[in-house]
């Protein structure tokens, strides 16, 4: 969580200094969700993060270096500069690379989990998406498909109160989005998405259960987008009171408090960790910056996979 | 007559405002278009001016937006639906192809809807925020496709699109939104759909194009005149379906050398249609093979170095024009 | 109901005699649904029937003559031979003309009701679709959209146990499809779709309520497709026991029984009515048959509406 | 060597069966494809032979089917998804354009999926069961598009499509399903993607075509030879993207007169690409303007009288060929 926070903070600064091309979309305030889920996963599990899920990438072992390479469009990055900012993944870490179309990754991860299980693994999936994405047809088709086909995917709905400028009151009219689960014959829960420790324990039980039962589940995590939709957006449409309320529930502050109180770590441990994170971010940024941009001569290469490419 | 300078984006907003003022049946909707004014702030101020009944936000549901527009159009409104990016319209292409495109032919009930869709790249949008999909829309029977290059056209054409009794896909170029300005008369004039316009005269060759590439073509032509003394005509199609056949043929006949330029992919791109049409119709008038200058068949890359190589540039157009003229 | 039944029976016969080009898709056994809903409607209401909803067309006043014209592809029919069989409607009767894409009409009728109400009428909508269509993304987008926008549409889900060859057990895993309503913040009911009288009374209350409250509602009608998907399909995949069970619940037989028992009509009235229906079907078929096919010279006419076409 | 007579439909089934037998990673799924064997009974018997794990039904959810296929392909299966009709694939075109088309370019992870889609009209299917949408698919970077005309090609190409490491849109022509038969060797041979084939030789003109229209073109050519003594080449493209440029150019060079025929709509149809390509590349070799014979830009009509006028016919092709040859 902390490493993700520090990375995003740096990306935000770089964006406002005009040093990031494209855009920056931050998940600040939502870090508990990716952390609690990846910490409960096994190597064979699959993930489809969206734009606010840096903790999923980091939780699965992606390096901060690769993340800066990606944002800086370097040839060395996960997409080699062919795609930008949040559109990266790493299949060897079980992380799919998103497309922008909201909802469109949900059937993909369902298919991916089907494949892994047919090939003999006990893989389960974690699919992340927002309150806005819950209005797309793909959300519906994917949840129903997963249910009918008995595919164990945790549909992690990050309800952060807004889809771009649109508040949840104009996005849906059910009480909670978790209420949709019954319509798919799956279990649905609404939980506090800013309580990392509580979420960790909850997902621990949940993931064991669905791995065993091979059933999907809808997990609505209540949280808040603490920045604009992207850094170009001043989010003046968000009431200050809402931001204040959620800044009192900052997932990192809360987690540290719980862990310190429980005697798991000390304040000093935390400061030391923070220092390391900042250093790692610094180092990674500087290194990525020094690396080359993609060579325009490669533009038309790799549109099609060559025959004989290993398909396994 | 007073004149104001307007960007391409402001001109579209002004066209919307005129339509909203002139006819209570006009409604404007889409994701974030209301109080927020849309992802590009194009509709900024319209909800304030016309109220939430006329200008409203929707959930993230492209099929509900497009299908909903068809229903509204059938039952007495003049809906203007915004796709936040044209790319996302592909989640509901069937609403265009089936409901919008065929209903008048099958039932004689008009479907007077307008779908606004920001298109095109050149700003680091990557593969899913930079597409130009005019070839797909133009293949659909029963819809019209418009793609303006100038503020004055954009303003007049959006207005005419709204009052046209057919489904009109109104493609807007994001690269032009704030880059192109024009002095527009305060007195508003609609612009007829369907007519192309010669926006630069010349007789050594013609570049047939639309959208952002009109500006690149104009610059290429100006530079060629300055550097080599050649005079290249630039024909801005403005409406892509149905397109202005007479203007295309006249331009080919006047120059005997034809180039089509677009930012979209090459294979089965819009340029293929124009080149094929010219080859079929006025083959004997051509002094050189027609030429397409387009993006390659590659997902739109993010990195500036790659995107610069991807997008047709003034330099590339000039080089190809020289080849064409000196063939 | 009776007129629709007799019309479909004739169409089926004609199909098997090779006299109908294209296909025939029958709603036999499902007639109560269209009847009970249209009988509760007002002239300004809107309808989007699908392939099994002949009683919606007839209930709104479409003539059997027009229906035969449509099936025979006559120039005089509702689509002038440009579209076939079930793809017809009549906007002056409030009936939209379907496209084949399942679910795709649902947003259309939502938009249509919005338009009528904005233009000052108290219109409500009745949208018909099957268990198969409930799996499409469009179903989801339309129900959510209607709910968020407060659009009074009765989403009439005709659960007839099959989508082509696919039984409901492979279509969804919720208990009842009506369970999806809560996920849209609307009311949902599951009712007996073969009980015309009961359904009529139920819809009477329901339509009053939603007209007043301007809210959508999901109404799942349990019924059974008593024929193949189309007449080309021998539906051997349907267990005979299921067909037997539902043939004991035939909506016409049941309605007549109830009405006779209640003294509303006599057996003789029914026989007389049946005779009239058969005659009307005969007359209509013969007349339609004598009418011209569309002139191929008109093929390219009417793709675009001309300017000045009345848009109101 | 024993040979069996197979229809186009049986040949595709046989290709599927071979792929299912040869590799346990192959799975076949879609609406009603299991026990029922699909709307056209093309997959009949496959579930029985290979079990419900390998051949299975899905809900009516095209985006789940296509997106699910992408996920399966990324994680170790070789999925073959069936669209019941190509028309309904338009409800999920974004899965083709975004997920299938761009993933390898962006991530270097192959997406080895096959999407089977019945296409075309001629049987009273009306506007939503008769479409030919190859132009739309062929515009998408990163996907391959195949459209066979003969049983032997269909069998060999479906097999190769399944084992190709890229997304392949495999278009099948419904009109040919049971109408075309061929004697096929029992010993199975895959057919390489990407190669066109001259299926009739001739030097007076070439008809470049694919799918159902290959058969109409062959008949037109035969009749022209019989009636007028002209010899017309017929080039069957077989793979539409990427298409066989060399074969197209060779055919143009050998005949100097080029016609493209397809059943799909004219504007921005696939024929535009081929005509444009020929005009660009071998303009100087052409003795007459290239010609497109296509359907008009009209929703596909239901009534037999209208559909007969809509679909390119042998008579129409012959007339246009005569014009072309005698130009
Ligand atoms: C199908 C589709 N429509 C529209 C968009 C444009 N868009 C990008 S992000 C966004 C809002 C997303 O909101 P939500 O799903 O709640 O995620 P959050 O940004 O809050 O994490 C929209 C509308 C898109 N990406 N895809
Ligand atoms: C989007 C879409 N996919 C597939 C089809 C093909 N198709 C036509 S009818 C049908 C089954 C429909 O089942 P249901 O919705 O239950 O209606 P019913 O036929 O039972 O009345 C299918 C799959 C279609 N029309 N539209
Ligand atoms: Mg959100
Ligand atoms: Mg059904």
mmCIF file with all atom_site columns, C-alpha atoms in Angstrom, chain A residues 46 78-80 82-83 87-91 96-99 101-105 107-116 118-119 138 141-142 144-145 148-149 298-312, chain D residues 25 27 29 52-54 56-65 67-78 94-95 98-99 101-107 109-110 112 140-144 163-166 192 241-242:
data_model
loop_
_atom_site.group_PDB
_atom_site.id
_atom_site.type_symbol
_atom_site.label_atom_id
_atom_site.label_alt_id
_atom_site.label_comp_id
_atom_site.label_asym_id
_atom_site.label_entity_id
_atom_site.label_seq_id
_atom_site.pdbx_PDB_ins_code
_atom_site.Cartn_x
_atom_site.Cartn_y
_atom_site.Cartn_z
_atom_site.occupancy
_atom_site.B_iso_or_equiv
_atom_site.pdbx_formal_charge
_atom_site.auth_seq_id
_atom_site.auth_comp_id
_atom_site.auth_asym_id
_atom_site.auth_atom_id
_atom_site.pdbx_PDB_model_num
ATOM 1   C CA . UNK A 1 46  ? -5.518  -14.325 -12.002 1.00 0.00 ? 46  UNK A CA 1
ATOM 2   C CA . UNK A 1 78  ? 5.645   -3.895  -19.828 1.00 0.00 ? 78  UNK A CA 1
ATOM 3   C CA . UNK A 1 79  ? 4.003   -2.693  -23.049 1.00 0.00 ? 79  UNK A CA 1
ATOM 4   C CA . UNK A 1 80  ? 7.146   -1.336  -24.621 1.00 0.00 ? 80  UNK A CA 1
ATOM 5   C CA . UNK A 1 82  ? 2.793   0.758   -27.082 1.00 0.00 ? 82  UNK A CA 1
ATOM 6   C CA . UNK A 1 83  ? 0.204   1.399   -24.424 1.00 0.00 ? 83  UNK A CA 1
ATOM 7   C CA . UNK A 1 87  ? -2.744  -0.189  -19.288 1.00 0.00 ? 87  UNK A CA 1
ATOM 8   C CA . UNK A 1 88  ? -0.194  -2.768  -18.304 1.00 0.00 ? 88  UNK A CA 1
ATOM 9   C CA . UNK A 1 89  ? -0.056  -6.185  -16.743 1.00 0.00 ? 89  UNK A CA 1
ATOM 10  C CA . UNK A 1 90  ? 2.148   -9.177  -16.511 1.00 0.00 ? 90  UNK A CA 1
ATOM 11  C CA . UNK A 1 91  ? 0.746   -12.549 -17.390 1.00 0.00 ? 91  UNK A CA 1
ATOM 12  C CA . UNK A 1 96  ? -4.064  -9.264  -17.292 1.00 0.00 ? 96  UNK A CA 1
ATOM 13  C CA . UNK A 1 97  ? -3.543  -6.029  -19.222 1.00 0.00 ? 97  UNK A CA 1
ATOM 14  C CA . UNK A 1 98  ? -6.672  -3.898  -19.252 1.00 0.00 ? 98  UNK A CA 1
ATOM 15  C CA . UNK A 1 99  ? -8.419  -2.303  -22.180 1.00 0.00 ? 99  UNK A CA 1
ATOM 16  C CA . UNK A 1 101 ? -13.711 -0.159  -22.272 1.00 0.00 ? 101 UNK A CA 1
ATOM 17  C CA . UNK A 1 102 ? -15.323 -0.415  -18.858 1.00 0.00 ? 102 UNK A CA 1
ATOM 18  C CA . UNK A 1 103 ? -16.567 -3.893  -18.093 1.00 0.00 ? 103 UNK A CA 1
ATOM 19  C CA . UNK A 1 104 ? -14.780 -5.456  -21.054 1.00 0.00 ? 104 UNK A CA 1
ATOM 20  C CA . UNK A 1 105 ? -12.147 -7.219  -18.964 1.00 0.00 ? 105 UNK A CA 1
ATOM 21  C CA . UNK A 1 107 ? -15.555 -11.735 -19.403 1.00 0.00 ? 107 UNK A CA 1
ATOM 22  C CA . UNK A 1 108 ? -11.864 -11.984 -20.211 1.00 0.00 ? 108 UNK A CA 1
ATOM 23  C CA . UNK A 1 109 ? -10.884 -12.933 -16.685 1.00 0.00 ? 109 UNK A CA 1
ATOM 24  C CA . UNK A 1 110 ? -13.771 -15.367 -16.474 1.00 0.00 ? 110 UNK A CA 1
ATOM 25  C CA . UNK A 1 111 ? -12.446 -17.093 -19.596 1.00 0.00 ? 111 UNK A CA 1
ATOM 26  C CA . UNK A 1 112 ? -8.909  -16.953 -18.254 1.00 0.00 ? 112 UNK A CA 1
ATOM 27  C CA . UNK A 1 113 ? -9.890  -18.710 -15.028 1.00 0.00 ? 113 UNK A CA 1
ATOM 28  C CA . UNK A 1 114 ? -11.820 -21.326 -16.992 1.00 0.00 ? 114 UNK A CA 1
ATOM 29  C CA . UNK A 1 115 ? -8.679  -21.996 -19.008 1.00 0.00 ? 115 UNK A CA 1
ATOM 30  C CA . UNK A 1 116 ? -6.359  -22.261 -16.038 1.00 0.00 ? 116 UNK A CA 1
ATOM 31  C CA . UNK A 1 118 ? -9.191  -26.788 -17.357 1.00 0.00 ? 118 UNK A CA 1
ATOM 32  C CA . UNK A 1 119 ? -5.442  -27.003 -17.552 1.00 0.00 ? 119 UNK A CA 1
ATOM 33  C CA . UNK A 1 138 ? -20.388 -6.534  -19.937 1.00 0.00 ? 138 UNK A CA 1
ATOM 34  C CA . UNK A 1 141 ? -22.886 -10.834 -19.059 1.00 0.00 ? 141 UNK A CA 1
ATOM 35  C CA . UNK A 1 142 ? -19.698 -11.674 -17.194 1.00 0.00 ? 142 UNK A CA 1
ATOM 36  C CA . UNK A 1 144 ? -24.055 -14.352 -15.236 1.00 0.00 ? 144 UNK A CA 1
ATOM 37  C CA . UNK A 1 145 ? -21.592 -16.301 -17.365 1.00 0.00 ? 145 UNK A CA 1
ATOM 38  C CA . UNK A 1 148 ? -23.718 -20.442 -14.984 1.00 0.00 ? 148 UNK A CA 1
ATOM 39  C CA . UNK A 1 149 ? -20.280 -21.895 -15.722 1.00 0.00 ? 149 UNK A CA 1
ATOM 40  C CA . UNK A 1 298 ? 9.471   -0.951  -34.792 1.00 0.00 ? 298 UNK A CA 1
ATOM 41  C CA . UNK A 1 299 ? 6.009   0.558   -35.223 1.00 0.00 ? 299 UNK A CA 1
ATOM 42  C CA . UNK A 1 300 ? 4.689   -2.123  -37.533 1.00 0.00 ? 300 UNK A CA 1
ATOM 43  C CA . UNK A 1 301 ? 6.322   -5.062  -35.825 1.00 0.00 ? 301 UNK A CA 1
ATOM 44  C CA . UNK A 1 302 ? 4.456   -7.522  -33.664 1.00 0.00 ? 302 UNK A CA 1
ATOM 45  C CA . UNK A 1 303 ? 0.910   -6.855  -34.832 1.00 0.00 ? 303 UNK A CA 1
ATOM 46  C CA . UNK A 1 304 ? 0.536   -10.574 -35.457 1.00 0.00 ? 304 UNK A CA 1
ATOM 47  C CA . UNK A 1 305 ? 2.116   -13.332 -33.441 1.00 0.00 ? 305 UNK A CA 1
ATOM 48  C CA . UNK A 1 306 ? 4.385   -15.502 -35.570 1.00 0.00 ? 306 UNK A CA 1
ATOM 49  C CA . UNK A 1 307 ? 3.527   -19.152 -36.210 1.00 0.00 ? 307 UNK A CA 1
ATOM 50  C CA . UNK A 1 308 ? 5.275   -21.442 -33.841 1.00 0.00 ? 308 UNK A CA 1
ATOM 51  C CA . UNK A 1 309 ? 4.864   -18.963 -31.030 1.00 0.00 ? 309 UNK A CA 1
ATOM 52  C CA . UNK A 1 310 ? 4.436   -21.071 -27.939 1.00 0.00 ? 310 UNK A CA 1
ATOM 53  C CA . UNK A 1 311 ? 0.767   -21.195 -27.213 1.00 0.00 ? 311 UNK A CA 1
ATOM 54  C CA . UNK A 1 312 ? 0.779   -23.030 -23.927 1.00 0.00 ? 312 UNK A CA 1
ATOM 55  C CA . UNK D 2 25  ? -6.662  -27.470 -25.601 1.00 0.00 ? 25  UNK D CA 1
ATOM 56  C CA . UNK D 2 27  ? -12.754 -26.089 -26.920 1.00 0.00 ? 27  UNK D CA 1
ATOM 57  C CA . UNK D 2 29  ? -18.642 -23.156 -27.422 1.00 0.00 ? 29  UNK D CA 1
ATOM 58  C CA . UNK D 2 52  ? -19.373 -31.292 -22.193 1.00 0.00 ? 52  UNK D CA 1
ATOM 59  C CA . UNK D 2 53  ? -16.018 -29.963 -21.060 1.00 0.00 ? 53  UNK D CA 1
ATOM 60  C CA . UNK D 2 54  ? -14.855 -29.547 -24.643 1.00 0.00 ? 54  UNK D CA 1
ATOM 61  C CA . UNK D 2 56  ? -20.499 -26.483 -24.435 1.00 0.00 ? 56  UNK D CA 1
ATOM 62  C CA . UNK D 2 57  ? -23.453 -24.147 -24.507 1.00 0.00 ? 57  UNK D CA 1
ATOM 63  C CA . UNK D 2 58  ? -23.376 -20.604 -23.200 1.00 0.00 ? 58  UNK D CA 1
ATOM 64  C CA . UNK D 2 59  ? -26.023 -18.094 -22.199 1.00 0.00 ? 59  UNK D CA 1
ATOM 65  C CA . UNK D 2 60  ? -27.098 -15.523 -24.805 1.00 0.00 ? 60  UNK D CA 1
ATOM 66  C CA . UNK D 2 61  ? -24.145 -13.252 -24.100 1.00 0.00 ? 61  UNK D CA 1
ATOM 67  C CA . UNK D 2 62  ? -21.970 -12.383 -27.059 1.00 0.00 ? 62  UNK D CA 1
ATOM 68  C CA . UNK D 2 63  ? -19.575 -10.234 -25.083 1.00 0.00 ? 63  UNK D CA 1
ATOM 69  C CA . UNK D 2 64  ? -19.083 -13.003 -22.541 1.00 0.00 ? 64  UNK D CA 1
ATOM 70  C CA . UNK D 2 65  ? -18.514 -15.438 -25.385 1.00 0.00 ? 65  UNK D CA 1
ATOM 71  C CA . UNK D 2 67  ? -14.322 -11.802 -24.160 1.00 0.00 ? 67  UNK D CA 1
ATOM 72  C CA . UNK D 2 68  ? -14.323 -15.227 -22.538 1.00 0.00 ? 68  UNK D CA 1
ATOM 73  C CA . UNK D 2 69  ? -12.587 -16.629 -25.608 1.00 0.00 ? 69  UNK D CA 1
ATOM 74  C CA . UNK D 2 70  ? -9.862  -13.988 -25.296 1.00 0.00 ? 70  UNK D CA 1
ATOM 75  C CA . UNK D 2 71  ? -9.278  -14.976 -21.677 1.00 0.00 ? 71  UNK D CA 1
ATOM 76  C CA . UNK D 2 72  ? -9.217  -18.669 -22.542 1.00 0.00 ? 72  UNK D CA 1
ATOM 77  C CA . UNK D 2 73  ? -6.778  -18.032 -25.351 1.00 0.00 ? 73  UNK D CA 1
ATOM 78  C CA . UNK D 2 74  ? -4.479  -16.017 -23.108 1.00 0.00 ? 74  UNK D CA 1
ATOM 79  C CA . UNK D 2 75  ? -4.393  -18.750 -20.489 1.00 0.00 ? 75  UNK D CA 1
ATOM 80  C CA . UNK D 2 76  ? -3.748  -21.907 -22.396 1.00 0.00 ? 76  UNK D CA 1
ATOM 81  C CA . UNK D 2 77  ? -6.771  -23.033 -24.368 1.00 0.00 ? 77  UNK D CA 1
ATOM 82  C CA . UNK D 2 78  ? -7.487  -22.845 -28.079 1.00 0.00 ? 78  UNK D CA 1
ATOM 83  C CA . UNK D 2 94  ? -15.363 -4.028  -28.894 1.00 0.00 ? 94  UNK D CA 1
ATOM 84  C CA . UNK D 2 95  ? -14.159 -7.437  -27.738 1.00 0.00 ? 95  UNK D CA 1
ATOM 85  C CA . UNK D 2 98  ? -9.971  -3.925  -28.296 1.00 0.00 ? 98  UNK D CA 1
ATOM 86  C CA . UNK D 2 99  ? -9.287  -7.195  -26.528 1.00 0.00 ? 99  UNK D CA 1
ATOM 87  C CA . UNK D 2 101 ? -7.013  -7.120  -31.825 1.00 0.00 ? 101 UNK D CA 1
ATOM 88  C CA . UNK D 2 102 ? -4.602  -5.178  -29.636 1.00 0.00 ? 102 UNK D CA 1
ATOM 89  C CA . UNK D 2 103 ? -3.464  -7.525  -26.898 1.00 0.00 ? 103 UNK D CA 1
ATOM 90  C CA . UNK D 2 104 ? -0.586  -9.178  -28.701 1.00 0.00 ? 104 UNK D CA 1
ATOM 91  C CA . UNK D 2 105 ? 0.746   -5.844  -29.947 1.00 0.00 ? 105 UNK D CA 1
ATOM 92  C CA . UNK D 2 106 ? 0.627   -4.356  -26.472 1.00 0.00 ? 106 UNK D CA 1
ATOM 93  C CA . UNK D 2 107 ? 1.741   -7.290  -24.354 1.00 0.00 ? 107 UNK D CA 1
ATOM 94  C CA . UNK D 2 109 ? 0.908   -12.452 -25.236 1.00 0.00 ? 109 UNK D CA 1
ATOM 95  C CA . UNK D 2 110 ? -0.746  -14.262 -28.155 1.00 0.00 ? 110 UNK D CA 1
ATOM 96  C CA . UNK D 2 112 ? -5.051  -17.723 -30.320 1.00 0.00 ? 112 UNK D CA 1
ATOM 97  C CA . UNK D 2 140 ? -9.396  -4.133  -37.287 1.00 0.00 ? 140 UNK D CA 1
ATOM 98  C CA . UNK D 2 141 ? -5.620  -4.323  -36.737 1.00 0.00 ? 141 UNK D CA 1
ATOM 99  C CA . UNK D 2 142 ? -4.339  -7.560  -35.286 1.00 0.00 ? 142 UNK D CA 1
ATOM 100 C CA . UNK D 2 143 ? -7.098  -9.909  -36.379 1.00 0.00 ? 143 UNK D CA 1
ATOM 101 C CA . UNK D 2 144 ? -7.135  -12.227 -39.349 1.00 0.00 ? 144 UNK D CA 1
ATOM 102 C CA . UNK D 2 163 ? -3.896  -23.365 -34.444 1.00 0.00 ? 163 UNK D CA 1
ATOM 103 C CA . UNK D 2 164 ? -2.949  -19.914 -35.613 1.00 0.00 ? 164 UNK D CA 1
ATOM 104 C CA . UNK D 2 165 ? -1.595  -17.908 -32.663 1.00 0.00 ? 165 UNK D CA 1
ATOM 105 C CA . UNK D 2 166 ? -3.743  -14.908 -33.612 1.00 0.00 ? 166 UNK D CA 1
ATOM 106 C CA . UNK D 2 192 ? -2.469  -22.292 -44.965 1.00 0.00 ? 192 UNK D CA 1
ATOM 107 C CA . UNK D 2 241 ? -6.980  -10.112 -43.893 1.00 0.00 ? 241 UNK D CA 1
ATOM 108 C CA . UNK D 2 242 ? -4.154  -10.032 -44.412 1.00 0.00 ? 242 UNK D CA 1
#
